[in-house]
mmCIF file of the C-alpha atoms, coordinates in Angstrom:
data_MODEL
# 
_entry.id   MODEL 
# 
loop_
_atom_site.group_PDB 
_atom_site.id 
_atom_site.type_symbol 
_atom_site.label_atom_id 
_atom_site.label_alt_id 
_atom_site.label_comp_id 
_atom_site.label_asym_id 
_atom_site.label_entity_id 
_atom_site.label_seq_id 
_atom_site.pdbx_PDB_ins_code 
_atom_site.Cartn_x 
_atom_site.Cartn_y 
_atom_site.Cartn_z 
_atom_site.occupancy 
_atom_site.B_iso_or_equiv 
_atom_site.pdbx_formal_charge 
_atom_site.auth_seq_id 
_atom_site.auth_comp_id 
_atom_site.auth_asym_id 
_atom_site.auth_atom_id 
_atom_site.pdbx_PDB_model_num 
ATOM 1   C CA . MET A 1 1   ? -16.714 -5.198  -47.234 1.00 0.00 ? 1   MET A CA 1 
ATOM 2   C CA . THR A 1 2   ? -14.589 -5.248  -50.386 1.00 0.00 ? 2   THR A CA 1 
ATOM 3   C CA . ARG A 1 3   ? -16.659 -6.198  -53.445 1.00 0.00 ? 3   ARG A CA 1 
ATOM 4   C CA . ILE A 1 4   ? -14.762 -8.300  -55.998 1.00 0.00 ? 4   ILE A CA 1 
ATOM 5   C CA . TYR A 1 5   ? -15.694 -9.623  -59.442 1.00 0.00 ? 5   TYR A CA 1 
ATOM 6   C CA . ILE A 1 6   ? -13.687 -12.574 -60.789 1.00 0.00 ? 6   ILE A CA 1 
ATOM 7   C CA . VAL A 1 7   ? -13.740 -12.979 -64.583 1.00 0.00 ? 7   VAL A CA 1 
ATOM 8   C CA . GLU A 1 8   ? -12.754 -16.543 -65.530 1.00 0.00 ? 8   GLU A CA 1 
ATOM 9   C CA . ASP A 1 9   ? -14.179 -18.839 -68.237 1.00 0.00 ? 9   ASP A CA 1 
ATOM 10  C CA . ASN A 1 10  ? -13.082 -22.051 -66.492 1.00 0.00 ? 10  ASN A CA 1 
ATOM 11  C CA . ALA A 1 11  ? -16.087 -22.938 -64.331 1.00 0.00 ? 11  ALA A CA 1 
ATOM 12  C CA . ASP A 1 12  ? -14.094 -24.913 -61.744 1.00 0.00 ? 12  ASP A CA 1 
ATOM 13  C CA . LEU A 1 13  ? -11.482 -22.179 -61.309 1.00 0.00 ? 13  LEU A CA 1 
ATOM 14  C CA . LEU A 1 14  ? -14.210 -19.546 -61.088 1.00 0.00 ? 14  LEU A CA 1 
ATOM 15  C CA . GLU A 1 15  ? -16.148 -21.406 -58.410 1.00 0.00 ? 15  GLU A CA 1 
ATOM 16  C CA . ASN A 1 16  ? -13.014 -22.167 -56.418 1.00 0.00 ? 16  ASN A CA 1 
ATOM 17  C CA . GLY A 1 17  ? -11.866 -18.555 -56.561 1.00 0.00 ? 17  GLY A CA 1 
ATOM 18  C CA . ILE A 1 18  ? -15.222 -17.244 -55.374 1.00 0.00 ? 18  ILE A CA 1 
ATOM 19  C CA . LEU A 1 19  ? -15.393 -19.696 -52.478 1.00 0.00 ? 19  LEU A CA 1 
ATOM 20  C CA . CYS A 1 20  ? -11.820 -19.028 -51.349 1.00 0.00 ? 20  CYS A CA 1 
ATOM 21  C CA . LEU A 1 21  ? -12.171 -15.239 -51.412 1.00 0.00 ? 21  LEU A CA 1 
ATOM 22  C CA . LYS A 1 22  ? -15.550 -15.363 -49.669 1.00 0.00 ? 22  LYS A CA 1 
ATOM 23  C CA . ALA A 1 23  ? -13.936 -17.483 -46.965 1.00 0.00 ? 23  ALA A CA 1 
ATOM 24  C CA . GLN A 1 24  ? -11.498 -14.596 -46.412 1.00 0.00 ? 24  GLN A CA 1 
ATOM 25  C CA . GLY A 1 25  ? -14.341 -12.135 -45.911 1.00 0.00 ? 25  GLY A CA 1 
ATOM 26  C CA . PHE A 1 26  ? -14.597 -10.625 -49.393 1.00 0.00 ? 26  PHE A CA 1 
ATOM 27  C CA . ASP A 1 27  ? -17.924 -9.982  -51.120 1.00 0.00 ? 27  ASP A CA 1 
ATOM 28  C CA . CYS A 1 28  ? -17.112 -11.969 -54.258 1.00 0.00 ? 28  CYS A CA 1 
ATOM 29  C CA . TYR A 1 29  ? -19.039 -12.683 -57.487 1.00 0.00 ? 29  TYR A CA 1 
ATOM 30  C CA . GLY A 1 30  ? -18.123 -14.392 -60.746 1.00 0.00 ? 30  GLY A CA 1 
ATOM 31  C CA . ALA A 1 31  ? -18.409 -13.744 -64.472 1.00 0.00 ? 31  ALA A CA 1 
ATOM 32  C CA . SER A 1 32  ? -17.436 -16.121 -67.265 1.00 0.00 ? 32  SER A CA 1 
ATOM 33  C CA . ASP A 1 33  ? -17.019 -13.471 -69.963 1.00 0.00 ? 33  ASP A CA 1 
ATOM 34  C CA . ALA A 1 34  ? -16.996 -9.727  -70.656 1.00 0.00 ? 34  ALA A CA 1 
ATOM 35  C CA . GLN A 1 35  ? -20.751 -9.551  -71.182 1.00 0.00 ? 35  GLN A CA 1 
ATOM 36  C CA . SER A 1 36  ? -21.434 -11.103 -67.777 1.00 0.00 ? 36  SER A CA 1 
ATOM 37  C CA . LEU A 1 37  ? -18.964 -8.692  -66.171 1.00 0.00 ? 37  LEU A CA 1 
ATOM 38  C CA . ASN A 1 38  ? -20.710 -5.727  -67.808 1.00 0.00 ? 38  ASN A CA 1 
ATOM 39  C CA . THR A 1 39  ? -24.005 -6.932  -66.350 1.00 0.00 ? 39  THR A CA 1 
ATOM 40  C CA . LEU A 1 40  ? -22.508 -7.122  -62.865 1.00 0.00 ? 40  LEU A CA 1 
ATOM 41  C CA . ILE A 1 41  ? -20.936 -3.673  -63.192 1.00 0.00 ? 41  ILE A CA 1 
ATOM 42  C CA . SER A 1 42  ? -24.229 -2.163  -64.384 1.00 0.00 ? 42  SER A CA 1 
ATOM 43  C CA . GLU A 1 43  ? -25.859 -3.462  -61.203 1.00 0.00 ? 43  GLU A CA 1 
ATOM 44  C CA . GLN A 1 44  ? -23.121 -2.330  -58.818 1.00 0.00 ? 44  GLN A CA 1 
ATOM 45  C CA . LEU A 1 45  ? -19.536 -1.147  -59.186 1.00 0.00 ? 45  LEU A CA 1 
ATOM 46  C CA . PRO A 1 46  ? -16.950 -3.414  -57.557 1.00 0.00 ? 46  PRO A CA 1 
ATOM 47  C CA . ASP A 1 47  ? -13.899 -2.321  -55.639 1.00 0.00 ? 47  ASP A CA 1 
ATOM 48  C CA . LEU A 1 48  ? -11.718 -4.680  -57.652 1.00 0.00 ? 48  LEU A CA 1 
ATOM 49  C CA . VAL A 1 49  ? -11.807 -7.023  -60.669 1.00 0.00 ? 49  VAL A CA 1 
ATOM 50  C CA . VAL A 1 50  ? -9.674  -10.171 -61.014 1.00 0.00 ? 50  VAL A CA 1 
ATOM 51  C CA . LEU A 1 51  ? -9.230  -10.759 -64.760 1.00 0.00 ? 51  LEU A CA 1 
ATOM 52  C CA . ASP A 1 52  ? -8.216  -13.723 -66.852 1.00 0.00 ? 52  ASP A CA 1 
ATOM 53  C CA . TRP A 1 53  ? -6.654  -12.733 -70.188 1.00 0.00 ? 53  TRP A CA 1 
ATOM 54  C CA . MET A 1 54  ? -8.157  -15.290 -72.570 1.00 0.00 ? 54  MET A CA 1 
ATOM 55  C CA . LEU A 1 55  ? -11.952 -15.017 -72.500 1.00 0.00 ? 55  LEU A CA 1 
ATOM 56  C CA . PRO A 1 56  ? -14.530 -16.225 -75.047 1.00 0.00 ? 56  PRO A CA 1 
ATOM 57  C CA . ASP A 1 57  ? -15.925 -12.856 -76.135 1.00 0.00 ? 57  ASP A CA 1 
ATOM 58  C CA . GLU A 1 58  ? -13.224 -10.280 -75.377 1.00 0.00 ? 58  GLU A CA 1 
ATOM 59  C CA . SER A 1 59  ? -9.663  -10.300 -74.086 1.00 0.00 ? 59  SER A CA 1 
ATOM 60  C CA . GLY A 1 60  ? -8.934  -9.361  -70.512 1.00 0.00 ? 60  GLY A CA 1 
ATOM 61  C CA . LEU A 1 61  ? -6.553  -6.688  -71.812 1.00 0.00 ? 61  LEU A CA 1 
ATOM 62  C CA . ASP A 1 62  ? -9.371  -5.016  -73.758 1.00 0.00 ? 62  ASP A CA 1 
ATOM 63  C CA . ILE A 1 63  ? -11.597 -5.176  -70.684 1.00 0.00 ? 63  ILE A CA 1 
ATOM 64  C CA . ALA A 1 64  ? -8.891  -3.569  -68.542 1.00 0.00 ? 64  ALA A CA 1 
ATOM 65  C CA . GLN A 1 65  ? -8.412  -0.780  -71.087 1.00 0.00 ? 65  GLN A CA 1 
ATOM 66  C CA . LYS A 1 66  ? -12.122 -0.023  -71.147 1.00 0.00 ? 66  LYS A CA 1 
ATOM 67  C CA . LEU A 1 67  ? -12.345 0.045   -67.362 1.00 0.00 ? 67  LEU A CA 1 
ATOM 68  C CA . ARG A 1 68  ? -9.439  2.476   -67.145 1.00 0.00 ? 68  ARG A CA 1 
ATOM 69  C CA . ASN A 1 69  ? -10.746 4.765   -69.895 1.00 0.00 ? 69  ASN A CA 1 
ATOM 70  C CA . ASN A 1 70  ? -14.247 5.097   -68.429 1.00 0.00 ? 70  ASN A CA 1 
ATOM 71  C CA . ASP A 1 71  ? -14.761 7.840   -65.844 1.00 0.00 ? 71  ASP A CA 1 
ATOM 72  C CA . GLN A 1 72  ? -17.213 5.654   -63.938 1.00 0.00 ? 72  GLN A CA 1 
ATOM 73  C CA . THR A 1 73  ? -14.892 2.642   -63.651 1.00 0.00 ? 73  THR A CA 1 
ATOM 74  C CA . ASN A 1 74  ? -11.337 4.016   -63.764 1.00 0.00 ? 74  ASN A CA 1 
ATOM 75  C CA . LYS A 1 75  ? -10.932 3.806   -59.981 1.00 0.00 ? 75  LYS A CA 1 
ATOM 76  C CA . ILE A 1 76  ? -11.691 0.065   -59.872 1.00 0.00 ? 76  ILE A CA 1 
ATOM 77  C CA . GLY A 1 77  ? -8.685  -2.042  -58.886 1.00 0.00 ? 77  GLY A CA 1 
ATOM 78  C CA . ILE A 1 78  ? -7.570  -4.585  -61.502 1.00 0.00 ? 78  ILE A CA 1 
ATOM 79  C CA . ILE A 1 79  ? -5.546  -7.768  -61.007 1.00 0.00 ? 79  ILE A CA 1 
ATOM 80  C CA . PHE A 1 80  ? -4.578  -9.982  -63.942 1.00 0.00 ? 80  PHE A CA 1 
ATOM 81  C CA . LEU A 1 81  ? -4.569  -13.676 -63.031 1.00 0.00 ? 81  LEU A CA 1 
ATOM 82  C CA . THR A 1 82  ? -3.531  -15.502 -66.182 1.00 0.00 ? 82  THR A CA 1 
ATOM 83  C CA . ALA A 1 83  ? -1.416  -18.274 -67.661 1.00 0.00 ? 83  ALA A CA 1 
ATOM 84  C CA . ARG A 1 84  ? 0.301   -15.777 -69.995 1.00 0.00 ? 84  ARG A CA 1 
ATOM 85  C CA . SER A 1 85  ? 3.750   -15.357 -68.497 1.00 0.00 ? 85  SER A CA 1 
ATOM 86  C CA . ASN A 1 86  ? 5.954   -13.699 -71.124 1.00 0.00 ? 86  ASN A CA 1 
ATOM 87  C CA . ILE A 1 87  ? 7.373   -10.255 -70.399 1.00 0.00 ? 87  ILE A CA 1 
ATOM 88  C CA . THR A 1 88  ? 5.558   -8.588  -73.309 1.00 0.00 ? 88  THR A CA 1 
ATOM 89  C CA . ASP A 1 89  ? 2.186   -9.615  -71.898 1.00 0.00 ? 89  ASP A CA 1 
ATOM 90  C CA . ARG A 1 90  ? 3.210   -8.564  -68.398 1.00 0.00 ? 90  ARG A CA 1 
ATOM 91  C CA . ILE A 1 91  ? 4.200   -5.102  -69.590 1.00 0.00 ? 91  ILE A CA 1 
ATOM 92  C CA . ALA A 1 92  ? 1.007   -4.731  -71.620 1.00 0.00 ? 92  ALA A CA 1 
ATOM 93  C CA . GLY A 1 93  ? -1.140  -5.864  -68.700 1.00 0.00 ? 93  GLY A CA 1 
ATOM 94  C CA . LEU A 1 94  ? 0.505   -3.537  -66.195 1.00 0.00 ? 94  LEU A CA 1 
ATOM 95  C CA . GLU A 1 95  ? -0.284  -0.550  -68.387 1.00 0.00 ? 95  GLU A CA 1 
ATOM 96  C CA . PHE A 1 96  ? -3.823  -0.871  -67.055 1.00 0.00 ? 96  PHE A CA 1 
ATOM 97  C CA . ALA A 1 97  ? -3.754  -3.246  -64.079 1.00 0.00 ? 97  ALA A CA 1 
ATOM 98  C CA . ASP A 1 98  ? -2.579  -2.767  -60.511 1.00 0.00 ? 98  ASP A CA 1 
ATOM 99  C CA . ALA A 1 99  ? -1.001  -6.231  -60.400 1.00 0.00 ? 99  ALA A CA 1 
ATOM 100 C CA . TYR A 1 100 ? -0.195  -9.130  -62.747 1.00 0.00 ? 100 TYR A CA 1 
ATOM 101 C CA . HIS A 1 101 ? 0.147   -12.701 -61.468 1.00 0.00 ? 101 HIS A CA 1 
ATOM 102 C CA . ILE A 1 102 ? 0.555   -16.086 -63.132 1.00 0.00 ? 102 ILE A CA 1 
ATOM 103 C CA . LYS A 1 103 ? -1.748  -19.060 -62.541 1.00 0.00 ? 103 LYS A CA 1 
ATOM 104 C CA . PRO A 1 104 ? -1.902  -20.992 -60.353 1.00 0.00 ? 104 PRO A CA 1 
ATOM 105 C CA . ILE A 1 105 ? -1.935  -18.734 -57.300 1.00 0.00 ? 105 ILE A CA 1 
ATOM 106 C CA . ASP A 1 106 ? -2.552  -19.443 -53.637 1.00 0.00 ? 106 ASP A CA 1 
ATOM 107 C CA . TYR A 1 107 ? -5.802  -17.672 -52.793 1.00 0.00 ? 107 TYR A CA 1 
ATOM 108 C CA . GLN A 1 108 ? -4.442  -16.561 -49.432 1.00 0.00 ? 108 GLN A CA 1 
ATOM 109 C CA . GLU A 1 109 ? -1.764  -14.716 -51.396 1.00 0.00 ? 109 GLU A CA 1 
ATOM 110 C CA . LEU A 1 110 ? -4.408  -13.267 -53.720 1.00 0.00 ? 110 LEU A CA 1 
ATOM 111 C CA . GLY A 1 111 ? -6.339  -12.037 -50.695 1.00 0.00 ? 111 GLY A CA 1 
ATOM 112 C CA . ALA A 1 112 ? -3.192  -10.356 -49.376 1.00 0.00 ? 112 ALA A CA 1 
ATOM 113 C CA . ILE A 1 113 ? -2.634  -8.676  -52.756 1.00 0.00 ? 113 ILE A CA 1 
ATOM 114 C CA . ILE A 1 114 ? -6.217  -7.391  -52.743 1.00 0.00 ? 114 ILE A CA 1 
ATOM 115 C CA . ASN A 1 115 ? -5.770  -5.949  -49.256 1.00 0.00 ? 115 ASN A CA 1 
ATOM 116 C CA . SER A 1 116 ? -2.516  -4.311  -50.341 1.00 0.00 ? 116 SER A CA 1 
ATOM 117 C CA . ILE A 1 117 ? -4.214  -2.643  -53.308 1.00 0.00 ? 117 ILE A CA 1 
ATOM 118 C CA . ASN A 1 118 ? -7.032  -1.447  -51.049 1.00 0.00 ? 118 ASN A CA 1 
ATOM 119 C CA . ARG A 1 119 ? -4.545  0.154   -48.651 1.00 0.00 ? 119 ARG A CA 1 
ATOM 120 C CA . ARG A 1 120 ? -2.691  1.835   -51.494 1.00 0.00 ? 120 ARG A CA 1 
ATOM 121 C CA . SER A 1 121 ? -5.931  3.145   -53.014 1.00 0.00 ? 121 SER A CA 1 
ATOM 122 C CA . ALA A 1 122 ? -6.598  4.966   -49.767 1.00 0.00 ? 122 ALA A CA 1 
ATOM 123 C CA . THR A 1 123 ? -3.072  6.409   -49.865 1.00 0.00 ? 123 THR A CA 1 
ATOM 124 C CA . ILE A 1 124 ? -3.432  7.881   -53.373 1.00 0.00 ? 124 ILE A CA 1 
ATOM 125 C CA . SER A 1 125 ? -6.985  9.142   -53.023 1.00 0.00 ? 125 SER A CA 1 
ATOM 126 C CA . PRO A 1 126 ? -7.664  12.859  -53.712 1.00 0.00 ? 126 PRO A CA 1 
ATOM 127 C CA . ASP A 1 127 ? -7.480  13.699  -50.000 1.00 0.00 ? 127 ASP A CA 1 
ATOM 128 C CA . LYS A 1 128 ? -3.990  12.239  -49.665 1.00 0.00 ? 128 LYS A CA 1 
ATOM 129 C CA . THR A 1 129 ? -1.767  13.867  -47.057 1.00 0.00 ? 129 THR A CA 1 
ATOM 130 C CA . ALA A 1 130 ? 1.783   15.138  -47.307 1.00 0.00 ? 130 ALA A CA 1 
ATOM 131 C CA . LYS A 1 131 ? 2.910   12.129  -45.276 1.00 0.00 ? 131 LYS A CA 1 
ATOM 132 C CA . SER A 1 132 ? 2.075   9.812   -48.212 1.00 0.00 ? 132 SER A CA 1 
ATOM 133 C CA . THR A 1 133 ? 3.733   12.016  -50.846 1.00 0.00 ? 133 THR A CA 1 
ATOM 134 C CA . TRP A 1 134 ? 6.876   10.987  -52.710 1.00 0.00 ? 134 TRP A CA 1 
ATOM 135 C CA . GLN A 1 135 ? 9.645   13.595  -53.076 1.00 0.00 ? 135 GLN A CA 1 
ATOM 136 C CA . LEU A 1 136 ? 11.497  14.151  -56.373 1.00 0.00 ? 136 LEU A CA 1 
ATOM 137 C CA . HIS A 1 137 ? 14.777  16.099  -56.068 1.00 0.00 ? 137 HIS A CA 1 
ATOM 138 C CA . SER A 1 138 ? 16.325  17.699  -59.148 1.00 0.00 ? 138 SER A CA 1 
ATOM 139 C CA . THR A 1 139 ? 19.744  18.375  -57.598 1.00 0.00 ? 139 THR A CA 1 
ATOM 140 C CA . THR A 1 140 ? 20.387  14.728  -56.736 1.00 0.00 ? 140 THR A CA 1 
ATOM 141 C CA . LEU A 1 141 ? 18.160  13.067  -59.367 1.00 0.00 ? 141 LEU A CA 1 
ATOM 142 C CA . ALA A 1 142 ? 16.613  11.025  -56.572 1.00 0.00 ? 142 ALA A CA 1 
ATOM 143 C CA . LEU A 1 143 ? 13.098  9.912   -55.687 1.00 0.00 ? 143 LEU A CA 1 
ATOM 144 C CA . HIS A 1 144 ? 12.312  9.574   -51.973 1.00 0.00 ? 144 HIS A CA 1 
ATOM 145 C CA . SER A 1 145 ? 9.459   7.276   -50.963 1.00 0.00 ? 145 SER A CA 1 
ATOM 146 C CA . PRO A 1 146 ? 7.055   8.153   -48.101 1.00 0.00 ? 146 PRO A CA 1 
ATOM 147 C CA . ALA A 1 147 ? 8.848   5.479   -46.055 1.00 0.00 ? 147 ALA A CA 1 
ATOM 148 C CA . GLY A 1 148 ? 12.219  7.191   -46.543 1.00 0.00 ? 148 GLY A CA 1 
ATOM 149 C CA . GLU A 1 149 ? 13.670  4.880   -49.201 1.00 0.00 ? 149 GLU A CA 1 
ATOM 150 C CA . VAL A 1 150 ? 15.829  6.647   -51.811 1.00 0.00 ? 150 VAL A CA 1 
ATOM 151 C CA . LEU A 1 151 ? 15.840  5.713   -55.494 1.00 0.00 ? 151 LEU A CA 1 
ATOM 152 C CA . SER A 1 152 ? 18.589  7.023   -57.779 1.00 0.00 ? 152 SER A CA 1 
ATOM 153 C CA . LEU A 1 153 ? 17.260  8.004   -61.194 1.00 0.00 ? 153 LEU A CA 1 
ATOM 154 C CA . SER A 1 154 ? 18.766  8.444   -64.608 1.00 0.00 ? 154 SER A CA 1 
ATOM 155 C CA . HIS A 1 155 ? 18.383  11.896  -66.146 1.00 0.00 ? 155 HIS A CA 1 
ATOM 156 C CA . ARG A 1 156 ? 15.620  10.638  -68.429 1.00 0.00 ? 156 ARG A CA 1 
ATOM 157 C CA . GLU A 1 157 ? 13.771  8.926   -65.591 1.00 0.00 ? 157 GLU A CA 1 
ATOM 158 C CA . PHE A 1 158 ? 13.872  12.172  -63.629 1.00 0.00 ? 158 PHE A CA 1 
ATOM 159 C CA . ILE A 1 159 ? 12.488  14.158  -66.579 1.00 0.00 ? 159 ILE A CA 1 
ATOM 160 C CA . LEU A 1 160 ? 9.760   11.572  -67.138 1.00 0.00 ? 160 LEU A CA 1 
ATOM 161 C CA . LEU A 1 161 ? 8.608   11.726  -63.510 1.00 0.00 ? 161 LEU A CA 1 
ATOM 162 C CA . ARG A 1 162 ? 8.872   15.519  -63.445 1.00 0.00 ? 162 ARG A CA 1 
ATOM 163 C CA . GLU A 1 163 ? 6.639   15.853  -66.509 1.00 0.00 ? 163 GLU A CA 1 
ATOM 164 C CA . LEU A 1 164 ? 4.062   13.519  -64.964 1.00 0.00 ? 164 LEU A CA 1 
ATOM 165 C CA . ALA A 1 165 ? 4.199   15.181  -61.540 1.00 0.00 ? 165 ALA A CA 1 
ATOM 166 C CA . GLN A 1 166 ? 3.771   18.685  -62.958 1.00 0.00 ? 166 GLN A CA 1 
ATOM 167 C CA . SER A 1 167 ? 0.829   17.816  -65.207 1.00 0.00 ? 167 SER A CA 1 
ATOM 168 C CA . SER A 1 168 ? -1.839  18.889  -62.663 1.00 0.00 ? 168 SER A CA 1 
ATOM 169 C CA . ASN A 1 169 ? -3.188  15.312  -62.581 1.00 0.00 ? 169 ASN A CA 1 
ATOM 170 C CA . ALA A 1 170 ? -3.804  15.302  -66.351 1.00 0.00 ? 170 ALA A CA 1 
ATOM 171 C CA . PRO A 1 171 ? -2.444  12.590  -68.674 1.00 0.00 ? 171 PRO A CA 1 
ATOM 172 C CA . VAL A 1 172 ? 0.902   13.376  -70.306 1.00 0.00 ? 172 VAL A CA 1 
ATOM 173 C CA . SER A 1 173 ? 1.290   12.392  -73.948 1.00 0.00 ? 173 SER A CA 1 
ATOM 174 C CA . ALA A 1 174 ? 4.138   10.277  -75.273 1.00 0.00 ? 174 ALA A CA 1 
ATOM 175 C CA . LYS A 1 175 ? 5.027   13.192  -77.559 1.00 0.00 ? 175 LYS A CA 1 
ATOM 176 C CA . GLN A 1 176 ? 5.410   15.537  -74.587 1.00 0.00 ? 176 GLN A CA 1 
ATOM 177 C CA . ILE A 1 177 ? 7.709   13.110  -72.757 1.00 0.00 ? 177 ILE A CA 1 
ATOM 178 C CA . ILE A 1 178 ? 9.865   12.379  -75.803 1.00 0.00 ? 178 ILE A CA 1 
ATOM 179 C CA . GLU A 1 179 ? 10.271  16.072  -76.625 1.00 0.00 ? 179 GLU A CA 1 
ATOM 180 C CA . ALA A 1 180 ? 11.102  16.815  -72.966 1.00 0.00 ? 180 ALA A CA 1 
ATOM 181 C CA . TRP A 1 181 ? 13.976  14.364  -73.446 1.00 0.00 ? 181 TRP A CA 1 
ATOM 182 C CA . GLY A 1 182 ? 15.185  16.519  -76.337 1.00 0.00 ? 182 GLY A CA 1 
ATOM 183 C CA . GLU A 1 183 ? 14.295  13.901  -78.940 1.00 0.00 ? 183 GLU A CA 1 
ATOM 184 C CA . SER A 1 184 ? 12.340  14.222  -82.174 1.00 0.00 ? 184 SER A CA 1 
ATOM 185 C CA . TRP A 1 185 ? 8.810   12.832  -81.872 1.00 0.00 ? 185 TRP A CA 1 
ATOM 186 C CA . LEU A 1 186 ? 8.790   11.880  -85.560 1.00 0.00 ? 186 LEU A CA 1 
ATOM 187 C CA . HIS A 1 187 ? 12.021  9.866   -85.448 1.00 0.00 ? 187 HIS A CA 1 
ATOM 188 C CA . TYR A 1 188 ? 11.957  8.390   -81.948 1.00 0.00 ? 188 TYR A CA 1 
ATOM 189 C CA . GLU A 1 189 ? 11.190  4.670   -81.604 1.00 0.00 ? 189 GLU A CA 1 
ATOM 190 C CA . LYS A 1 190 ? 8.096   4.613   -79.393 1.00 0.00 ? 190 LYS A CA 1 
ATOM 191 C CA . ASN A 1 191 ? 8.888   1.184   -77.923 1.00 0.00 ? 191 ASN A CA 1 
ATOM 192 C CA . ARG A 1 192 ? 11.958  2.758   -76.277 1.00 0.00 ? 192 ARG A CA 1 
ATOM 193 C CA . LEU A 1 193 ? 9.608   4.901   -74.191 1.00 0.00 ? 193 LEU A CA 1 
ATOM 194 C CA . GLU A 1 194 ? 7.681   1.790   -73.140 1.00 0.00 ? 194 GLU A CA 1 
ATOM 195 C CA . LEU A 1 195 ? 10.926  0.097   -72.101 1.00 0.00 ? 195 LEU A CA 1 
ATOM 196 C CA . SER A 1 196 ? 11.952  3.161   -70.084 1.00 0.00 ? 196 SER A CA 1 
ATOM 197 C CA . LEU A 1 197 ? 8.575   3.174   -68.359 1.00 0.00 ? 197 LEU A CA 1 
ATOM 198 C CA . SER A 1 198 ? 8.826   -0.539  -67.626 1.00 0.00 ? 198 SER A CA 1 
ATOM 199 C CA . ARG A 1 199 ? 12.264  -0.117  -66.021 1.00 0.00 ? 199 ARG A CA 1 
ATOM 200 C CA . LEU A 1 200 ? 11.074  2.853   -63.977 1.00 0.00 ? 200 LEU A CA 1 
ATOM 201 C CA . ARG A 1 201 ? 8.003   0.978   -62.729 1.00 0.00 ? 201 ARG A CA 1 
ATOM 202 C CA . ARG A 1 202 ? 10.212  -1.928  -61.680 1.00 0.00 ? 202 ARG A CA 1 
ATOM 203 C CA . LYS A 1 203 ? 12.637  0.359   -59.820 1.00 0.00 ? 203 LYS A CA 1 
ATOM 204 C CA . ILE A 1 204 ? 9.811   2.053   -57.910 1.00 0.00 ? 204 ILE A CA 1 
ATOM 205 C CA . LYS A 1 205 ? 8.293   -1.319  -57.023 1.00 0.00 ? 205 LYS A CA 1 
ATOM 206 C CA . ASN A 1 206 ? 11.632  -2.437  -55.603 1.00 0.00 ? 206 ASN A CA 1 
ATOM 207 C CA . ILE A 1 207 ? 11.472  0.247   -52.895 1.00 0.00 ? 207 ILE A CA 1 
ATOM 208 C CA . SER A 1 208 ? 7.739   0.093   -52.253 1.00 0.00 ? 208 SER A CA 1 
ATOM 209 C CA . ASP A 1 209 ? 4.884   -2.320  -52.942 1.00 0.00 ? 209 ASP A CA 1 
ATOM 210 C CA . ASP A 1 210 ? 5.544   -5.014  -55.553 1.00 0.00 ? 210 ASP A CA 1 
ATOM 211 C CA . SER A 1 211 ? 1.950   -4.766  -56.796 1.00 0.00 ? 211 SER A CA 1 
ATOM 212 C CA . LEU A 1 212 ? 2.198   -0.985  -57.246 1.00 0.00 ? 212 LEU A CA 1 
ATOM 213 C CA . ASN A 1 213 ? 1.664   0.411   -60.747 1.00 0.00 ? 213 ASN A CA 1 
ATOM 214 C CA . PRO A 1 214 ? 3.015   3.978   -60.383 1.00 0.00 ? 214 PRO A CA 1 
ATOM 215 C CA . VAL A 1 215 ? 2.446   5.034   -64.001 1.00 0.00 ? 215 VAL A CA 1 
ATOM 216 C CA . ARG A 1 216 ? -0.679  3.991   -65.818 1.00 0.00 ? 216 ARG A CA 1 
ATOM 217 C CA . ALA A 1 217 ? -1.322  4.249   -69.568 1.00 0.00 ? 217 ALA A CA 1 
ATOM 218 C CA . ILE A 1 218 ? -4.544  5.868   -70.742 1.00 0.00 ? 218 ILE A CA 1 
ATOM 219 C CA . ARG A 1 219 ? -5.445  4.908   -74.278 1.00 0.00 ? 219 ARG A CA 1 
ATOM 220 C CA . ASN A 1 220 ? -5.188  7.721   -76.848 1.00 0.00 ? 220 ASN A CA 1 
ATOM 221 C CA . GLN A 1 221 ? -4.244  10.190  -74.095 1.00 0.00 ? 221 GLN A CA 1 
ATOM 222 C CA . GLY A 1 222 ? -0.877  9.249   -72.644 1.00 0.00 ? 222 GLY A CA 1 
ATOM 223 C CA . TYR A 1 223 ? 0.324   8.405   -69.157 1.00 0.00 ? 223 TYR A CA 1 
ATOM 224 C CA . HIS A 1 224 ? -1.052  9.180   -65.715 1.00 0.00 ? 224 HIS A CA 1 
ATOM 225 C CA . LEU A 1 225 ? 0.888   9.270   -62.452 1.00 0.00 ? 225 LEU A CA 1 
ATOM 226 C CA . MET A 1 226 ? -0.703  7.062   -59.779 1.00 0.00 ? 226 MET A CA 1 
ATOM 227 C CA . ILE A 1 227 ? 1.455   8.175   -56.837 1.00 0.00 ? 227 ILE A CA 1 
ATOM 228 C CA . PRO A 1 228 ? 1.596   11.731  -55.406 1.00 0.00 ? 228 PRO A CA 1 
ATOM 229 C CA . ILE A 1 229 ? 4.982   13.319  -56.144 1.00 0.00 ? 229 ILE A CA 1 
ATOM 230 C CA . GLN A 1 230 ? 6.274   16.713  -55.038 1.00 0.00 ? 230 GLN A CA 1 
ATOM 231 C CA . VAL A 1 231 ? 9.092   18.166  -57.157 1.00 0.00 ? 231 VAL A CA 1 
ATOM 232 C CA . HIS A 1 232 ? 11.968  20.013  -55.461 1.00 0.00 ? 232 HIS A CA 1 
ATOM 233 C CA . ASP A 1 233 ? 14.401  22.193  -57.432 1.00 0.00 ? 233 ASP A CA 1 
# 
């Protein structure tokens, strides 16, 4: 049974969320702040955390960053469920979360999103098979999904994915990506890299799972590829 922790400081929303997810068969527990979540995690790791952004003791974004940067918790699924709807917040949240959704949400839909993330987690686990691998072709600058969908890439998008795919599962720094583009690290505007990543994530989502976060940011380290990609010359 999937174990879920909901972090929400509104008591009514928290109770309703727990009841609705339990009714769908999830093993669900609630926390009203970061401290309560830490207590739950110390007792047992969840499969997934549903996070509000605005919490009394720590922001949901900070919590998500810490979960991703900790070896013991970086495999936990994360869904943002928040009233913050502007694109800047969405981009920031998706650096660390698997999905970002605006309140209010139908809890049947939330349950479907959770199941989708669970299925994808199995696909990208260390024992993934060739059948689930994406194919990156240098001659056509195209990315082929496991389902056979084809995504045309810009030259920079191809280089970005190639650097990530050839990193032996290690994070790739922003400096490495920018220099692979032939740009100067010292003079390049770093927000342009974030915009390129945001566009690439959106393009990949359009041919796969809308809740997919194919490239995840790791604080002070760089970027990590969350889908298996094989590069073809």
